Amino acid sequence: MPSSDLMEKVVSLCRKRGFIFQSSEIYGGINGFWDYGPLGVELKKNIKDAWWRDMVRNPPLGPNGQEITMVGLDCSIIMNRKVWEASGHAAGFQDPMCDCKESKKRYRADQLEVFTGHPEMTPPLMYAFIKGDEDSLKAAVKKAEKAARSGGKKFTSAVASVSYMTIANNPDIRATVVGPDVDVPGTLTEARAFNLMFESHAGAIKDDDNLVYLRPETAQGIFANFKNVVDSSRVKVPFGIAQIGKAFRNEVNPRNYTFRSREFEQMEIEFFCHPSESRMWYEYWRDVRKNWYSTLGIKSEKLKPREQTSEELAHYSVGTTDIEYLFPFSDEHQELEGVAHRGAFDLTAHMTKSGQSLLYFDEDAWNRDATGRATNSFVTWMKGNPAAEEIGKYQFIPHVIEPSAGADRFTLAVLCEAYTEDKAPDSSGKMEERLVMKFHPRLAPIKAAIFPLVKKDGMPEKATALYRELKAHFNVQYDDGGAVGRRYRRQDEIGTPFCITIDGDTIKDDTVTIRDRDTLVQRRIPIGSVLTELRTLIG
Ligand code: GAP
């Protein structure tokens, strides 16, 4: 299936079956904001729960087989604005943007590309389109072809494009560019910096003193609480702090469904380690995070870790890997998550701005080296010997490895990956088209559906008892409406991995059938073992 068709089908299914709705749709919607419906909220919650369970409660063992220490946080969305001054977001969290004076549309200037139309036309025009957006490219090529035809030429497009940024500040060249949504040249403005943080005011008075920002990432709340966590939790470096929460960015060009939204959720880890071990931990997290997506059903050929080149890297970083996924809306892989080595950058910035020491004292190392000292307890030693140089040998600013994932982007990847059209037998055994969402059982919104074959002969009573037993443990559905074949189709379409049917034999011998969504195999098992069986199958 062409990928643009697939994207349209996913979007349509999401709306029809209650995964994702446009925010405030009854008022015409609002660009860049989305609501999760009854099934979407379960799917996204399962994703966040899987992340928390696999990364915070039960992370994989470390590179040398050691246990990993991870703790969680839930910080406020609005913080003292000095946090954003220290992090650099207040001054530097900017995208270059340009406006179209004709269409009144605003674009990310670094996401616009331009190509030259027919070179022999006077004047020779350039055409702009949005990078990675097939429709926008097609529209631009169409305009170039039309202009060439009207001048008696033929425009054959082997479109080699350059970034709009390379010409944005040259008014003469800009005057020849036809914008993505207009037919005349010269309507696009130069590129200007645009801060992506949403602003508000805390308190009754709307003045500069009360200016606050909605956080554009969850990470800074973790750095601002580093000392609180170390002092209160007895954690020792290396350890990680994790947070799941909303982030807000006033994106110039929200697009590709939920992929680039203005309100979204992040799942971030800041892992603090000794500078000498930071490369090892960077490689560890890069591999752990990529593997995590595969364990949840993302096919390896669609998943691509892309190591940033040395030119792309921030000056303080020894490495950053973007974990990318091939979404159907683009023929290039797009970022799902960034795993960044951030060095001592963030803690140093907050230490400088706040005036509070965020140095970590390695008490274990001090105790290891204590042989020969009068005491081997740091606290006792401190009381008698507050020698700064000696303490300094054991103090350092931890380096940070940051795996930063988007819950909404992964939800979208899971929806795209799950969408399948295949064939399955109807109730008379005839093969018919079916639409099935092949979610990994851990992520599926509904884990199992319970069907009484008919609404009589004791079957509803048995089915209700089983439903009540299971719903205490899983999200399950009771469905007694229509033929069993139709009930299967309904559950396939929302990705329910298991359907359990109570039939005449159940009444005789207390067995049920359990049907697998993907293989369509049906097995008989004792009704008393359904819960254990589901636990094993779901994981
Ligand atoms: N603390 C680092 C940080 O925030 P980022 O690459 O800007 O890094 C991390 O964001 C992740 O958050 C991205 O990989 C993506 O999954 C998600 N994300 C970022 N901007 C987003 C947006 N506008 N809409 C949806 N998800 C977004």
PDB file of C-alpha atoms in Angstrom, residues 289-502:
ATOM      1  CA  ARG A 289      16.603   2.197  24.161  1.00  0.00           C
ATOM      2  CA  LYS A 290      16.765   0.899  20.617  1.00  0.00           C
ATOM      3  CA  ASN A 291      16.111  -2.674  21.788  1.00  0.00           C
ATOM      4  CA  TRP A 292      13.136  -1.539  23.836  1.00  0.00           C
ATOM      5  CA  TYR A 293      11.219  -0.517  20.717  1.00  0.00           C
ATOM      6  CA  SER A 294      11.907  -3.899  19.116  1.00  0.00           C
ATOM      7  CA  THR A 295      10.607  -5.786  22.156  1.00  0.00           C
ATOM      8  CA  LEU A 296       7.320  -3.930  21.714  1.00  0.00           C
ATOM      9  CA  GLY A 297       6.831  -5.017  18.145  1.00  0.00           C
ATOM     10  CA  ILE A 298       8.544  -2.340  16.046  1.00  0.00           C
ATOM     11  CA  LYS A 299      10.161  -4.111  13.093  1.00  0.00           C
ATOM     12  CA  SER A 300      13.891  -3.646  12.918  1.00  0.00           C
ATOM     13  CA  GLU A 301      13.943  -2.512   9.282  1.00  0.00           C
ATOM     14  CA  LYS A 302      11.761   0.476  10.170  1.00  0.00           C
ATOM     15  CA  LEU A 303      13.889   1.418  13.179  1.00  0.00           C
ATOM     16  CA  LYS A 304      17.168   3.177  12.592  1.00  0.00           C
ATOM     17  CA  PRO A 305      19.630   4.528  15.139  1.00  0.00           C
ATOM     18  CA  ARG A 306      21.362   7.523  13.549  1.00  0.00           C
ATOM     19  CA  GLU A 307      24.540   8.696  15.214  1.00  0.00           C
ATOM     20  CA  GLN A 308      24.951  12.471  14.847  1.00  0.00           C
ATOM     21  CA  THR A 309      28.036  13.606  12.955  1.00  0.00           C
ATOM     22  CA  SER A 310      30.727  15.556  14.825  1.00  0.00           C
ATOM     23  CA  GLU A 311      29.492  18.770  13.112  1.00  0.00           C
ATOM     24  CA  GLU A 312      25.971  18.210  14.466  1.00  0.00           C
ATOM     25  CA  LEU A 313      27.087  17.519  18.035  1.00  0.00           C
ATOM     26  CA  ALA A 314      26.844  20.112  20.791  1.00  0.00           C
ATOM     27  CA  HIS A 315      30.292  21.232  21.949  1.00  0.00           C
ATOM     28  CA  TYR A 316      29.940  19.474  25.340  1.00  0.00           C
ATOM     29  CA  SER A 317      28.783  16.144  23.909  1.00  0.00           C
ATOM     30  CA  VAL A 318      30.777  13.084  22.877  1.00  0.00           C
ATOM     31  CA  GLY A 319      27.787  11.529  21.138  1.00  0.00           C
ATOM     32  CA  THR A 320      24.095  11.703  20.344  1.00  0.00           C
ATOM     33  CA  THR A 321      22.037   9.055  18.625  1.00  0.00           C
ATOM     34  CA  ASP A 322      18.596   9.696  17.227  1.00  0.00           C
ATOM     35  CA  ILE A 323      16.467   6.570  17.214  1.00  0.00           C
ATOM     36  CA  GLU A 324      14.382   7.002  14.077  1.00  0.00           C
ATOM     37  CA  TYR A 325      11.289   5.314  12.658  1.00  0.00           C
ATOM     38  CA  LEU A 326      10.039   5.125   9.082  1.00  0.00           C
ATOM     39  CA  PHE A 327       6.593   6.725   9.437  1.00  0.00           C
ATOM     40  CA  PRO A 328       4.278   6.391   6.423  1.00  0.00           C
ATOM     41  CA  PHE A 329       4.090  10.175   5.962  1.00  0.00           C
ATOM     42  CA  SER A 330       7.710  10.411   4.813  1.00  0.00           C
ATOM     43  CA  ASP A 331      10.218   8.342   2.895  1.00  0.00           C
ATOM     44  CA  GLU A 332      12.933   9.345   5.345  1.00  0.00           C
ATOM     45  CA  HIS A 333      13.246   7.986   8.885  1.00  0.00           C
ATOM     46  CA  GLN A 334      12.068  10.473  11.560  1.00  0.00           C
ATOM     47  CA  GLU A 335      13.129  10.942  15.183  1.00  0.00           C
ATOM     48  CA  LEU A 336      11.319   8.930  17.853  1.00  0.00           C
ATOM     49  CA  GLU A 337      13.855   9.534  20.581  1.00  0.00           C
ATOM     50  CA  GLY A 338      17.214  11.204  21.134  1.00  0.00           C
ATOM     51  CA  VAL A 339      19.887   9.602  23.316  1.00  0.00           C
ATOM     52  CA  ALA A 340      22.320  12.394  24.148  1.00  0.00           C
ATOM     53  CA  HIS A 341      25.577  12.579  26.041  1.00  0.00           C
ATOM     54  CA  ARG A 342      25.212  16.000  27.718  1.00  0.00           C
ATOM     55  CA  GLY A 343      28.462  16.048  29.684  1.00  0.00           C
ATOM     56  CA  ALA A 344      28.367  18.310  32.768  1.00  0.00           C
ATOM     57  CA  PHE A 345      26.565  21.051  30.838  1.00  0.00           C
ATOM     58  CA  ASP A 346      23.204  21.146  32.629  1.00  0.00           C
ATOM     59  CA  LEU A 347      24.311  20.729  36.239  1.00  0.00           C
ATOM     60  CA  THR A 348      27.079  23.296  35.720  1.00  0.00           C
ATOM     61  CA  ALA A 349      24.570  25.780  34.280  1.00  0.00           C
ATOM     62  CA  HIS A 350      22.170  25.361  37.226  1.00  0.00           C
ATOM     63  CA  MET A 351      25.008  25.503  39.743  1.00  0.00           C
ATOM     64  CA  THR A 352      26.193  28.788  38.259  1.00  0.00           C
ATOM     65  CA  LYS A 353      22.732  30.349  38.019  1.00  0.00           C
ATOM     66  CA  SER A 354      21.408  29.203  41.414  1.00  0.00           C
ATOM     67  CA  GLY A 355      24.637  29.624  43.364  1.00  0.00           C
ATOM     68  CA  GLN A 356      23.994  26.205  44.945  1.00  0.00           C
ATOM     69  CA  SER A 357      26.609  23.480  44.829  1.00  0.00           C
ATOM     70  CA  LEU A 358      25.517  20.554  42.667  1.00  0.00           C
ATOM     71  CA  LEU A 359      28.847  18.795  43.117  1.00  0.00           C
ATOM     72  CA  TYR A 360      28.609  15.139  43.967  1.00  0.00           C
ATOM     73  CA  PHE A 361      30.838  13.782  46.733  1.00  0.00           C
ATOM     74  CA  ASP A 362      31.866  10.179  46.077  1.00  0.00           C
ATOM     75  CA  GLU A 363      31.777   8.833  49.605  1.00  0.00           C
ATOM     76  CA  ASP A 364      32.402   5.246  48.474  1.00  0.00           C
ATOM     77  CA  ALA A 365      35.655   6.252  46.758  1.00  0.00           C
ATOM     78  CA  TRP A 366      36.668   8.251  49.799  1.00  0.00           C
ATOM     79  CA  ASN A 367      36.029   5.266  52.045  1.00  0.00           C
ATOM     80  CA  ARG A 368      37.925   2.955  49.672  1.00  0.00           C
ATOM     81  CA  ASP A 369      40.976   5.224  49.859  1.00  0.00           C
ATOM     82  CA  ALA A 370      40.635   5.717  53.604  1.00  0.00           C
ATOM     83  CA  THR A 371      43.137   3.068  54.655  1.00  0.00           C
ATOM     84  CA  GLY A 372      45.709   4.748  56.833  1.00  0.00           C
ATOM     85  CA  ARG A 373      43.461   7.621  57.789  1.00  0.00           C
ATOM     86  CA  ALA A 374      42.572   7.979  61.454  1.00  0.00           C
ATOM     87  CA  THR A 375      38.886   7.290  60.740  1.00  0.00           C
ATOM     88  CA  ASN A 376      37.140   5.771  57.766  1.00  0.00           C
ATOM     89  CA  SER A 377      33.833   7.505  58.145  1.00  0.00           C
ATOM     90  CA  PHE A 378      33.520  10.606  55.997  1.00  0.00           C
ATOM     91  CA  VAL A 379      31.207  12.310  58.466  1.00  0.00           C
ATOM     92  CA  THR A 380      33.586  11.735  61.409  1.00  0.00           C
ATOM     93  CA  TRP A 381      36.523  12.818  59.294  1.00  0.00           C
ATOM     94  CA  MET A 382      34.779  15.997  58.147  1.00  0.00           C
ATOM     95  CA  LYS A 383      34.267  17.089  61.743  1.00  0.00           C
ATOM     96  CA  GLY A 384      38.003  17.145  62.396  1.00  0.00           C
ATOM     97  CA  ASN A 385      39.484  17.808  58.937  1.00  0.00           C
ATOM     98  CA  PRO A 386      37.590  20.199  56.714  1.00  0.00           C
ATOM     99  CA  ALA A 387      40.495  20.408  54.208  1.00  0.00           C
ATOM    100  CA  ALA A 388      39.054  21.630  50.918  1.00  0.00           C
ATOM    101  CA  GLU A 389      41.720  20.172  48.593  1.00  0.00           C
ATOM    102  CA  GLU A 390      41.319  16.722  50.109  1.00  0.00           C
ATOM    103  CA  ILE A 391      37.521  16.839  49.681  1.00  0.00           C
ATOM    104  CA  GLY A 392      37.953  18.191  46.142  1.00  0.00           C
ATOM    105  CA  LYS A 393      39.649  14.986  45.024  1.00  0.00           C
ATOM    106  CA  TYR A 394      36.386  13.132  45.621  1.00  0.00           C
ATOM    107  CA  GLN A 395      33.997  15.717  44.271  1.00  0.00           C
ATOM    108  CA  PHE A 396      32.840  16.091  40.692  1.00  0.00           C
ATOM    109  CA  ILE A 397      29.962  17.261  38.582  1.00  0.00           C
ATOM    110  CA  PRO A 398      28.355  14.092  37.199  1.00  0.00           C
ATOM    111  CA  HIS A 399      28.072  13.702  33.460  1.00  0.00           C
ATOM    112  CA  VAL A 400      24.597  13.102  32.067  1.00  0.00           C
ATOM    113  CA  ILE A 401      23.288  10.633  29.514  1.00  0.00           C
ATOM    114  CA  GLU A 402      19.784  11.595  28.415  1.00  0.00           C
ATOM    115  CA  PRO A 403      17.447   9.158  26.643  1.00  0.00           C
ATOM    116  CA  SER A 404      14.522  11.417  25.737  1.00  0.00           C
ATOM    117  CA  ALA A 405      11.488   9.796  24.110  1.00  0.00           C
ATOM    118  CA  GLY A 406       8.127  11.133  22.969  1.00  0.00           C
ATOM    119  CA  ALA A 407       5.097   9.188  24.213  1.00  0.00           C
ATOM    120  CA  ASP A 408       2.907  10.572  21.417  1.00  0.00           C
ATOM    121  CA  ARG A 409       5.439   9.835  18.684  1.00  0.00           C
ATOM    122  CA  PHE A 410       5.802   6.262  19.870  1.00  0.00           C
ATOM    123  CA  THR A 411       2.012   5.908  20.104  1.00  0.00           C
ATOM    124  CA  LEU A 412       1.793   7.061  16.476  1.00  0.00           C
ATOM    125  CA  ALA A 413       4.539   4.626  15.443  1.00  0.00           C
ATOM    126  CA  VAL A 414       2.697   1.785  17.220  1.00  0.00           C
ATOM    127  CA  LEU A 415      -0.552   2.676  15.418  1.00  0.00           C
ATOM    128  CA  CYS A 416       1.184   2.791  12.014  1.00  0.00           C
ATOM    129  CA  GLU A 417       3.076  -0.432  12.672  1.00  0.00           C
ATOM    130  CA  ALA A 418      -0.063  -2.271  13.845  1.00  0.00           C
ATOM    131  CA  TYR A 419      -2.300  -1.335  10.889  1.00  0.00           C
ATOM    132  CA  THR A 420      -2.738  -4.477   8.752  1.00  0.00           C
ATOM    133  CA  GLU A 421      -5.128  -5.551   6.040  1.00  0.00           C
ATOM    134  CA  ASP A 422      -5.333  -9.318   5.538  1.00  0.00           C
ATOM    135  CA  LYS A 423      -7.899 -12.058   5.050  1.00  0.00           C
ATOM    136  CA  ALA A 424      -9.739 -14.163   7.617  1.00  0.00           C
ATOM    137  CA  PRO A 425     -12.592 -16.681   7.371  1.00  0.00           C
ATOM    138  CA  ASP A 426     -16.125 -15.474   8.099  1.00  0.00           C
ATOM    139  CA  SER A 427     -18.569 -17.623  10.128  1.00  0.00           C
ATOM    140  CA  SER A 428     -19.218 -19.881   7.111  1.00  0.00           C
ATOM    141  CA  GLY A 429     -15.483 -20.355   6.531  1.00  0.00           C
ATOM    142  CA  LYS A 430     -15.348 -18.070   3.458  1.00  0.00           C
ATOM    143  CA  MET A 431     -12.251 -15.854   3.363  1.00  0.00           C
ATOM    144  CA  GLU A 432     -13.009 -12.145   3.643  1.00  0.00           C
ATOM    145  CA  GLU A 433     -10.965  -8.949   3.908  1.00  0.00           C
ATOM    146  CA  ARG A 434     -10.196  -7.932   7.449  1.00  0.00           C
ATOM    147  CA  LEU A 435      -8.670  -4.878   9.031  1.00  0.00           C
ATOM    148  CA  VAL A 436      -6.614  -5.805  12.066  1.00  0.00           C
ATOM    149  CA  MET A 437      -4.483  -3.744  14.427  1.00  0.00           C
ATOM    150  CA  LYS A 438      -1.608  -6.047  15.357  1.00  0.00           C
ATOM    151  CA  PHE A 439      -0.621  -4.370  18.615  1.00  0.00           C
ATOM    152  CA  HIS A 440       1.889  -6.093  20.842  1.00  0.00           C
ATOM    153  CA  PRO A 441      -0.265  -7.689  23.599  1.00  0.00           C
ATOM    154  CA  ARG A 442       1.414  -5.517  26.265  1.00  0.00           C
ATOM    155  CA  LEU A 443       0.300  -2.380  24.439  1.00  0.00           C
ATOM    156  CA  ALA A 444      -3.131  -3.461  23.175  1.00  0.00           C
ATOM    157  CA  PRO A 445      -5.853  -1.228  24.705  1.00  0.00           C
ATOM    158  CA  ILE A 446      -8.176  -4.208  25.306  1.00  0.00           C
ATOM    159  CA  LYS A 447      -6.382  -7.411  26.260  1.00  0.00           C
ATOM    160  CA  ALA A 448      -9.240  -9.874  25.785  1.00  0.00           C
ATOM    161  CA  ALA A 449     -12.896 -10.000  24.787  1.00  0.00           C
ATOM    162  CA  ILE A 450     -15.341 -12.458  26.340  1.00  0.00           C
ATOM    163  CA  PHE A 451     -18.150 -13.765  24.151  1.00  0.00           C
ATOM    164  CA  PRO A 452     -21.087 -15.921  25.255  1.00  0.00           C
ATOM    165  CA  LEU A 453     -21.923 -17.813  22.032  1.00  0.00           C
ATOM    166  CA  VAL A 454     -25.654 -17.237  22.601  1.00  0.00           C
ATOM    167  CA  LYS A 455     -27.609 -15.241  25.172  1.00  0.00           C
ATOM    168  CA  LYS A 456     -29.154 -18.336  26.805  1.00  0.00           C
ATOM    169  CA  ASP A 457     -28.476 -21.863  28.123  1.00  0.00           C
ATOM    170  CA  GLY A 458     -26.345 -20.590  31.026  1.00  0.00           C
ATOM    171  CA  MET A 459     -23.692 -19.071  28.744  1.00  0.00           C
ATOM    172  CA  PRO A 460     -24.189 -15.393  29.766  1.00  0.00           C
ATOM    173  CA  GLU A 461     -23.831 -16.376  33.451  1.00  0.00           C
ATOM    174  CA  LYS A 462     -20.532 -18.227  32.807  1.00  0.00           C
ATOM    175  CA  ALA A 463     -19.257 -15.417  30.586  1.00  0.00           C
ATOM    176  CA  THR A 464     -20.171 -12.736  33.142  1.00  0.00           C
ATOM    177  CA  ALA A 465     -18.374 -14.602  35.917  1.00  0.00           C
ATOM    178  CA  LEU A 466     -15.237 -14.908  33.764  1.00  0.00           C
ATOM    179  CA  TYR A 467     -15.465 -11.236  32.723  1.00  0.00           C
ATOM    180  CA  ARG A 468     -15.689 -10.154  36.366  1.00  0.00           C
ATOM    181  CA  GLU A 469     -12.705 -12.300  37.296  1.00  0.00           C
ATOM    182  CA  LEU A 470     -10.549 -10.938  34.434  1.00  0.00           C
ATOM    183  CA  LYS A 471     -11.458  -7.250  34.679  1.00  0.00           C
ATOM    184  CA  ALA A 472      -9.823  -7.016  38.084  1.00  0.00           C
ATOM    185  CA  HIS A 473      -6.511  -7.709  36.309  1.00  0.00           C
ATOM    186  CA  PHE A 474      -6.808  -6.535  32.688  1.00  0.00           C
ATOM    187  CA  ASN A 475      -8.796  -4.194  30.524  1.00  0.00           C
ATOM    188  CA  VAL A 476     -11.298  -6.687  29.013  1.00  0.00           C
ATOM    189  CA  GLN A 477     -14.571  -6.318  27.122  1.00  0.00           C
ATOM    190  CA  TYR A 478     -17.812  -8.292  27.304  1.00  0.00           C
ATOM    191  CA  ASP A 479     -19.479  -8.573  23.922  1.00  0.00           C
ATOM    192  CA  ASP A 480     -22.665 -10.502  23.225  1.00  0.00           C
ATOM    193  CA  GLY A 481     -23.879  -8.495  20.208  1.00  0.00           C
ATOM    194  CA  GLY A 482     -24.353 -10.237  16.829  1.00  0.00           C
ATOM    195  CA  ALA A 483     -22.724 -13.266  15.225  1.00  0.00           C
ATOM    196  CA  VAL A 484     -19.391 -14.388  16.665  1.00  0.00           C
ATOM    197  CA  GLY A 485     -17.691 -13.665  13.303  1.00  0.00           C
ATOM    198  CA  ARG A 486     -18.757 -10.020  13.520  1.00  0.00           C
ATOM    199  CA  ARG A 487     -17.607  -9.827  17.110  1.00  0.00           C
ATOM    200  CA  TYR A 488     -14.158 -11.127  16.054  1.00  0.00           C
ATOM    201  CA  ARG A 489     -13.968  -8.467  13.311  1.00  0.00           C
ATOM    202  CA  ARG A 490     -14.860  -5.714  15.801  1.00  0.00           C
ATOM    203  CA  GLN A 491     -12.131  -6.817  18.187  1.00  0.00           C
ATOM    204  CA  ASP A 492      -9.580  -7.287  15.370  1.00  0.00           C
ATOM    205  CA  GLU A 493     -10.151  -3.711  14.294  1.00  0.00           C
ATOM    206  CA  ILE A 494      -9.237  -2.374  17.732  1.00  0.00           C
ATOM    207  CA  GLY A 495      -6.347  -4.824  18.148  1.00  0.00           C
ATOM    208  CA  THR A 496      -7.658  -7.093  20.924  1.00  0.00           C
ATOM    209  CA  PRO A 497      -5.151  -9.972  20.938  1.00  0.00           C
ATOM    210  CA  PHE A 498      -7.383 -12.668  22.504  1.00  0.00           C
ATOM    211  CA  CYS A 499     -11.066 -13.565  22.248  1.00  0.00           C
ATOM    212  CA  ILE A 500     -12.578 -16.089  24.627  1.00  0.00           C
ATOM    213  CA  THR A 501     -15.820 -17.833  23.699  1.00  0.00           C
ATOM    214  CA  ILE A 502     -18.168 -19.543  26.127  1.00  0.00           C
TER     215      ILE A 502
END
